[in-house]
mmCIF file of C-alpha atoms in Angstrom:
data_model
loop_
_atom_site.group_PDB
_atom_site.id
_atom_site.type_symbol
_atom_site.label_atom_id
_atom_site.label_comp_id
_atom_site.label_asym_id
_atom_site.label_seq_id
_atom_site.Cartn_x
_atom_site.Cartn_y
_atom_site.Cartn_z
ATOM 1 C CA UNK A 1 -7.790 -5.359 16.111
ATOM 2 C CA UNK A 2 -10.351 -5.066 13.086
ATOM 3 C CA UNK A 3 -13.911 -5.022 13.984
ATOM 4 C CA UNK A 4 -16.065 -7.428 12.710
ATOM 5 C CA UNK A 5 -18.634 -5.087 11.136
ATOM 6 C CA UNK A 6 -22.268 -6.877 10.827
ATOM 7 C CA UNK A 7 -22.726 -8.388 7.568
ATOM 8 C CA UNK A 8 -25.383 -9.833 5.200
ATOM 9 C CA UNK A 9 -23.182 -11.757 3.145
ATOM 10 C CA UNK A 10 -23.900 -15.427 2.183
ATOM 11 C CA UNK A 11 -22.236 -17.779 4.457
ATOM 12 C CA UNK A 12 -19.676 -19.555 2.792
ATOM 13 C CA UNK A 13 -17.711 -22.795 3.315
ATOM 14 C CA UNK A 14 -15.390 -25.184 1.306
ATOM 15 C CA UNK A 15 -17.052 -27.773 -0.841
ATOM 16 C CA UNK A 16 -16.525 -30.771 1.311
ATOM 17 C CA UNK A 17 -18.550 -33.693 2.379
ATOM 18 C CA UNK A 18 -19.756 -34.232 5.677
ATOM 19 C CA UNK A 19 -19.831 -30.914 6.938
ATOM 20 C CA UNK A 20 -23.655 -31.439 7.987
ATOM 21 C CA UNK A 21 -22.736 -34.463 10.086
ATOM 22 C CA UNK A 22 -24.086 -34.634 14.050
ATOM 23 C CA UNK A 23 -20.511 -35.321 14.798
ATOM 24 C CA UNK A 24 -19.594 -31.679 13.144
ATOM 25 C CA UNK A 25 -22.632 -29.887 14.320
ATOM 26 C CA UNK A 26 -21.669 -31.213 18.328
ATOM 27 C CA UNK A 27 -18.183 -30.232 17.637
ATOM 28 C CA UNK A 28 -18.448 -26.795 16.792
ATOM 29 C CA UNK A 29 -21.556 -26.355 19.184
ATOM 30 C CA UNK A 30 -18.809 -27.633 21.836
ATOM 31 C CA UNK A 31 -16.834 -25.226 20.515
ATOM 32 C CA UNK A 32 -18.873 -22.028 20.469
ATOM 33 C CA UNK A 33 -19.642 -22.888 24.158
ATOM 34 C CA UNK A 34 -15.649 -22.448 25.246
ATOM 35 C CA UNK A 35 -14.765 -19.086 22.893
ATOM 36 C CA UNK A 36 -14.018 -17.746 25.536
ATOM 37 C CA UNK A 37 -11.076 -20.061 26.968
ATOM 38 C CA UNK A 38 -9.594 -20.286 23.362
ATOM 39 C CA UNK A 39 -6.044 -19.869 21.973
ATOM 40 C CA UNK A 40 -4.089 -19.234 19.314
ATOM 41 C CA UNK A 41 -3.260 -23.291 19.037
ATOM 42 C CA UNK A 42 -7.279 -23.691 18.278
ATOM 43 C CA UNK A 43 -7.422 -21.979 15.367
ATOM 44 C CA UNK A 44 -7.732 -24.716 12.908
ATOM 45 C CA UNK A 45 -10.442 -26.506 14.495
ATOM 46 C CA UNK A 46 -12.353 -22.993 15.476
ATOM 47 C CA UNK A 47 -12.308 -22.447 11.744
ATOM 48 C CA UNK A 48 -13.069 -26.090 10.630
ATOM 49 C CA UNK A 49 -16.370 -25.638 13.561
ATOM 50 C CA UNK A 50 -16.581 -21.765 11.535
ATOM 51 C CA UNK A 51 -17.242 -23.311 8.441
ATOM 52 C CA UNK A 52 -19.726 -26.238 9.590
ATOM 53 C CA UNK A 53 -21.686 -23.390 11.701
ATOM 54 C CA UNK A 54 -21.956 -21.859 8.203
ATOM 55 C CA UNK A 55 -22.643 -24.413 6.486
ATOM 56 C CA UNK A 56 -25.662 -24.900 8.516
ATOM 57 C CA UNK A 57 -26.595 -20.943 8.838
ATOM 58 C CA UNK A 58 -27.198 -20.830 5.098
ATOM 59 C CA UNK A 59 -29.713 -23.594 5.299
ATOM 60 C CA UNK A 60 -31.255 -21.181 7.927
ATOM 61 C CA UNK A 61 -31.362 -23.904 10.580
ATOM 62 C CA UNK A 62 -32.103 -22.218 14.510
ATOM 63 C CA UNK A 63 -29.010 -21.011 16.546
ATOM 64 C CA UNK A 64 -26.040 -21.106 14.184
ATOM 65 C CA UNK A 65 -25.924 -17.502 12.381
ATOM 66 C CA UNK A 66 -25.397 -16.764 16.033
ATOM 67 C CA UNK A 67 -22.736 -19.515 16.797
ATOM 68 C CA UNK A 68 -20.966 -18.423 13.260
ATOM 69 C CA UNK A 69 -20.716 -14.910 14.268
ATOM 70 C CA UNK A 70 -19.408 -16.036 18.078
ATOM 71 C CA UNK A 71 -16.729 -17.866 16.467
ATOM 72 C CA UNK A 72 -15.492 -15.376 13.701
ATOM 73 C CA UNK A 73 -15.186 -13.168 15.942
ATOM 74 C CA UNK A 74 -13.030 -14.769 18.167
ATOM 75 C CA UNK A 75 -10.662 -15.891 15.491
ATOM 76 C CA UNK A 76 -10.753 -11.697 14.070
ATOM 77 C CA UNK A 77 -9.759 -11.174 17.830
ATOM 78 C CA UNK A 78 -6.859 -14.157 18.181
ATOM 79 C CA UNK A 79 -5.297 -12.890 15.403
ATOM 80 C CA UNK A 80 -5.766 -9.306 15.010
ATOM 81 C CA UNK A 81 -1.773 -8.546 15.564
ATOM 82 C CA UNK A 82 -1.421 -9.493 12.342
ATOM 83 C CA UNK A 83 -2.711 -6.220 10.691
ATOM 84 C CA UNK A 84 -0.724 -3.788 12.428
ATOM 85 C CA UNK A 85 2.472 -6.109 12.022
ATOM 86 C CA UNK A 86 2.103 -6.081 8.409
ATOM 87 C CA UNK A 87 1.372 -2.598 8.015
ATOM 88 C CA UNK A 88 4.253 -1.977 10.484
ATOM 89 C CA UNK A 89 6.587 -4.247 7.571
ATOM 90 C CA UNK A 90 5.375 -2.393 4.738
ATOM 91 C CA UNK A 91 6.577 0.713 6.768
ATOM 92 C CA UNK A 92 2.679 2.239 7.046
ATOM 93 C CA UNK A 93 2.007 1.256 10.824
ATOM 94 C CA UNK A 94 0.391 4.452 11.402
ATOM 95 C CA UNK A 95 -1.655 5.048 8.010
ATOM 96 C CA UNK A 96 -5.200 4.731 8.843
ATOM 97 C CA UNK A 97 -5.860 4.277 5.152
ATOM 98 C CA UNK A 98 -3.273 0.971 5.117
ATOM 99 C CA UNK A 99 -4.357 0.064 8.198
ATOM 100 C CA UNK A 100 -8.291 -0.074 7.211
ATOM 101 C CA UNK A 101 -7.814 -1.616 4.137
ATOM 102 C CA UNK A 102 -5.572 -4.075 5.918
ATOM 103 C CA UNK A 103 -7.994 -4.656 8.355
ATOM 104 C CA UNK A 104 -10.903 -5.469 5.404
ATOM 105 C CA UNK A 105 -8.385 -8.020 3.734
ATOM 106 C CA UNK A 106 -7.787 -9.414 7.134
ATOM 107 C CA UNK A 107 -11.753 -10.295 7.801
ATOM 108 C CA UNK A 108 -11.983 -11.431 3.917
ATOM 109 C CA UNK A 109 -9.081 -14.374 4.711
ATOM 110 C CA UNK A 110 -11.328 -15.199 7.751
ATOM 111 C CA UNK A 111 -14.527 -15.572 5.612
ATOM 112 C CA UNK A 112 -12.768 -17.444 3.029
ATOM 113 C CA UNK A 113 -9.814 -19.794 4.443
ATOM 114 C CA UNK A 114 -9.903 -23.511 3.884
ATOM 115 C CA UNK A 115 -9.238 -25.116 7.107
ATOM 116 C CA UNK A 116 -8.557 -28.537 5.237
ATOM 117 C CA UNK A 117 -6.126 -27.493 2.956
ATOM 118 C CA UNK A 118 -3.123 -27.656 5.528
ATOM 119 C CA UNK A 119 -2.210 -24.284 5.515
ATOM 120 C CA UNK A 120 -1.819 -21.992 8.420
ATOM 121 C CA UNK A 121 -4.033 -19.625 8.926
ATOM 122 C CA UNK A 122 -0.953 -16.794 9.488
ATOM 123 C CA UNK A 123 0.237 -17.651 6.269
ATOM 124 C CA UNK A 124 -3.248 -17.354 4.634
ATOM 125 C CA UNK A 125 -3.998 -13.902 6.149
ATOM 126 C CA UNK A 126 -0.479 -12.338 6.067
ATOM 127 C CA UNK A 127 -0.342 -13.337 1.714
ATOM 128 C CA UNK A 128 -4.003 -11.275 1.781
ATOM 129 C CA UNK A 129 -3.243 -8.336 3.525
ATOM 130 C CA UNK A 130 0.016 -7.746 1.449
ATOM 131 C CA UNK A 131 -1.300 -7.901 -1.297
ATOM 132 C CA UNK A 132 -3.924 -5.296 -0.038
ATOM 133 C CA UNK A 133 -0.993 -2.947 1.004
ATOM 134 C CA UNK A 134 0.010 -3.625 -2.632
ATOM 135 C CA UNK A 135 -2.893 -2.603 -4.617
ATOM 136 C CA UNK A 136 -3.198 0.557 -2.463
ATOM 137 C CA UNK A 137 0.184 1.430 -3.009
ATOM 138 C CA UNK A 138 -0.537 1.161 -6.608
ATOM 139 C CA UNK A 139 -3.817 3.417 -6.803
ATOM 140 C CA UNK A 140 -1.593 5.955 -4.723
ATOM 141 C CA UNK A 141 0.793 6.025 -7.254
ATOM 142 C CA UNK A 142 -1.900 6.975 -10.074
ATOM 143 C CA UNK A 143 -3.011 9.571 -8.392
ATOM 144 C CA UNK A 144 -3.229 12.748 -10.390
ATOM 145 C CA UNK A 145 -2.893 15.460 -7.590
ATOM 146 C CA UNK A 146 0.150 14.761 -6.152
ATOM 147 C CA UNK A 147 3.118 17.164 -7.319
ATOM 148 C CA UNK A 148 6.918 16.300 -7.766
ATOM 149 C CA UNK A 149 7.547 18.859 -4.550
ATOM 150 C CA UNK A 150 5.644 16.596 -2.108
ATOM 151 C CA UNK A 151 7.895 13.636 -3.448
ATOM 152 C CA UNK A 152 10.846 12.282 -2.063
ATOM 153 C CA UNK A 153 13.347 12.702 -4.969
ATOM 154 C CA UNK A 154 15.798 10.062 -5.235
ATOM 155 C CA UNK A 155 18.394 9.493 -7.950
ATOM 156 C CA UNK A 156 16.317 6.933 -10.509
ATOM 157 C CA UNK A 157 19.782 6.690 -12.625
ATOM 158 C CA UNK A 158 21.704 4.976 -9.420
ATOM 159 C CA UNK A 159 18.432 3.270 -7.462
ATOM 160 C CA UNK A 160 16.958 0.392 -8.222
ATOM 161 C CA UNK A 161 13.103 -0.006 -8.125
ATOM 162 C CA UNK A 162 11.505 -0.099 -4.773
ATOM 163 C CA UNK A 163 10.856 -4.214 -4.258
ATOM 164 C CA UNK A 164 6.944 -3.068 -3.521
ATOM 165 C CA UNK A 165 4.614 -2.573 -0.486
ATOM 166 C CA UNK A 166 3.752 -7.079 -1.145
ATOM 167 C CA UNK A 167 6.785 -8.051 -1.078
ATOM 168 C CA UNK A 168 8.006 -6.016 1.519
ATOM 169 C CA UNK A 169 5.385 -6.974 4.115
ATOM 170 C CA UNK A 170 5.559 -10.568 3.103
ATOM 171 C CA UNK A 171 9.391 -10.406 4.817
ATOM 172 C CA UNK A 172 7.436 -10.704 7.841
ATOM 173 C CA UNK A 173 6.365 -14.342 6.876
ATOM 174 C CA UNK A 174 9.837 -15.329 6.579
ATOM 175 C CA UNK A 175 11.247 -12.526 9.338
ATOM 176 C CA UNK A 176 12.548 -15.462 11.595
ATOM 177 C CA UNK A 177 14.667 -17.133 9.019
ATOM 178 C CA UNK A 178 16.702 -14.769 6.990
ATOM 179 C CA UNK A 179 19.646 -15.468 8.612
ATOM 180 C CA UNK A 180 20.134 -18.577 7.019
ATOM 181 C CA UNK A 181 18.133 -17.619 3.822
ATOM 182 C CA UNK A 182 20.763 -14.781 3.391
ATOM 183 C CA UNK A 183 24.641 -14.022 3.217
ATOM 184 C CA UNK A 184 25.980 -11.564 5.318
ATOM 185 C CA UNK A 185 26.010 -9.547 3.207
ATOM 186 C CA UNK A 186 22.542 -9.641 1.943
ATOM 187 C CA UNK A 187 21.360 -9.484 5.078
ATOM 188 C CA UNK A 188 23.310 -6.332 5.928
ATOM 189 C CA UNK A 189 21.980 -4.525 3.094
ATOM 190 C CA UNK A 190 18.239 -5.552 3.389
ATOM 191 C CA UNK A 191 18.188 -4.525 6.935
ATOM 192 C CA UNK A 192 20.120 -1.123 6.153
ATOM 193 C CA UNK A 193 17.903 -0.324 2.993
ATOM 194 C CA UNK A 194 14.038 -1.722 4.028
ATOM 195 C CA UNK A 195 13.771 -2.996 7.424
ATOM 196 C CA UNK A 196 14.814 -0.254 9.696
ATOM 197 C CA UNK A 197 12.949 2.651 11.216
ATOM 198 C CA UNK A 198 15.842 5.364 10.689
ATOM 199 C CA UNK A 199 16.059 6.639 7.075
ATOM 200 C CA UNK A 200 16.886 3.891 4.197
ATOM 201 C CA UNK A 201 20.849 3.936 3.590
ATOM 202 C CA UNK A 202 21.609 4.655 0.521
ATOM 203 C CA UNK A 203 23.416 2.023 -1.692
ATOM 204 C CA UNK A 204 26.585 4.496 -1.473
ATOM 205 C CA UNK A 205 26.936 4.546 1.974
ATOM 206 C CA UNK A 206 26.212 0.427 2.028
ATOM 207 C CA UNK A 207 29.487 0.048 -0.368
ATOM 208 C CA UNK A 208 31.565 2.457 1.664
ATOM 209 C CA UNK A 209 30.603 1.101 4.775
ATOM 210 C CA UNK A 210 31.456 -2.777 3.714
ATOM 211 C CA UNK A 211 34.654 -1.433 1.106
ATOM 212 C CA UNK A 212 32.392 -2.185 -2.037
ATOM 213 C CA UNK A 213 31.472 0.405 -4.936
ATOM 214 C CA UNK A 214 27.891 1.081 -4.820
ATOM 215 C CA UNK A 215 26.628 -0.928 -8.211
ATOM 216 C CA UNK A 216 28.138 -3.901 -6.347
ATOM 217 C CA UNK A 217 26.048 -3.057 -3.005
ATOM 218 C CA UNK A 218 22.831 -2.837 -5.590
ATOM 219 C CA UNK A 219 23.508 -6.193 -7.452
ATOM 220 C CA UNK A 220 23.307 -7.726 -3.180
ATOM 221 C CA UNK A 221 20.544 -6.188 -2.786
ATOM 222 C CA UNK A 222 18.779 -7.551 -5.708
ATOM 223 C CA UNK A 223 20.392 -11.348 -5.261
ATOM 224 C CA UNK A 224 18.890 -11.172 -1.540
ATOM 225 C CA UNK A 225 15.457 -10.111 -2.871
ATOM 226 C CA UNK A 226 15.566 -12.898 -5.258
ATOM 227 C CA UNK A 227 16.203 -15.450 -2.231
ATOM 228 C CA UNK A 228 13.494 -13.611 -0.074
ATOM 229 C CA UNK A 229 11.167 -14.265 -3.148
ATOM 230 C CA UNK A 230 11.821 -17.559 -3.184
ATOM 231 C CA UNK A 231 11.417 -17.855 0.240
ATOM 232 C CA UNK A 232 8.064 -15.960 0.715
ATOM 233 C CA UNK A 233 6.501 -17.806 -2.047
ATOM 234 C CA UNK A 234 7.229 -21.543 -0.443
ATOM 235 C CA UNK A 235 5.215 -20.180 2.384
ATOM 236 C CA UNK A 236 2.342 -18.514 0.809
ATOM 237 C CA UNK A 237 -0.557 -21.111 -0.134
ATOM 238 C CA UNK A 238 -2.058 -20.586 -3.735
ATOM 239 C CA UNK A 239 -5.835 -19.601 -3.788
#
């Protein structure tokens, strides 16, 4: 799990009516008192009572920088699988460098997720830490000192591009369902290719294995991702 590092930033909650009402302020008082006895199924009200305690903290009213830290850390602790699931997706489960930044985006979605919006917090968190992954995929790949020997040559004529580090994690929103998002098929060749812990088939041994030539096991691959995409995107709220 991601510790929740001290921090001087400016408390921040949605701009919403009523959020310094007595009936808000008892609730999430109510709710500091039982952190301990919480569960995953509080989340949404633990962050609704994590945005009124902040709401109040800014205004530097007695007792509630101390109630908003109680609470965001218990919702950093309820969820912290999340990180190391992701990273495990995007095939980096034991990169400490994916695994920090993970871990940062992770505490960000805390600070900054809408409770009212009717989103789940999963989704909200999982759609920020892939695109984390993403971007530090991307600065890895600009990086000048790396030589072609410490690459993993692959034939660009016959591949097709890597889907990306986002996109890949994201599957795990969506991990449950792919059997009726996706063919047989499809669903042979994503598994074989990008969700696997053995090394990726290659699309030539996809086509021999299923009696198809290998452009054809290429052009399923690319129809599944284009379903998955689809998919991930129904379940990912917009910020």
């Amino acid at each position: 799990m991601p510790r929740t590092a001290k921090t001087t930033q400016v408390y921040w909650y949605p701009p919403r009516r009523g959020l310094g009402s007595a009936t808000l302020a008892a609730a999430a008082r109510r709710w500091a008192r039982i952190l301990p006895q919480t569960v995953l199924a509080d989340t949404l009200p633990l962050f609704q009572a994590l945005r009124v305690s902040a709401w109040h903290a800014r205004r530097g009213q007695p007792g509630w920088a101390a109630i908003w830290t109680a609470i965001r850390e218990r919702l950093a602790e309820l969820h912290g699988g999340l990180v190391g699931s992701m990273c495990y997706a995007a095939r980096r489960p034991h990169d400490d460098e994916a695994l920090s930044a993970a871990g940062m985006a992770y505490l960000r979605a805390i600070d900054r997720f809408d409770p009212w919006r009717g989103f789940q917090f999963s989704t909200y968190a999982c759609n920020a830490i892939a695109r984390q992954i993403s971007r530090l995929a991307g600065q890895e790949r600009l990086r000048p000192h790396q030589s072609i020997d410490d690459c993993d040559v692959r034939d660009t004529a016959t591949e097709t591009p890597e889907p990306g580090s986002e996109l890949l994690a994201a599957l795990w929103l969506v991990r449950g369902r792919m059997g009726s998002i996706l063919t047989a098929q499809e669903l042979l060749v994503v598994r074989g290719r990008w969700l696997t812990d053995k090394p990726a088939v290659t699309f030539r041994e996809l086509g021999e294995g299923m009696g198809l030539s290998k452009e054809r096991a290429r052009q399923i691959e690319s129809a599944a991702f284009a379903k998955l995409r689809v998919a991930i995107e129904a379940h990912v709220p917009k910020e």
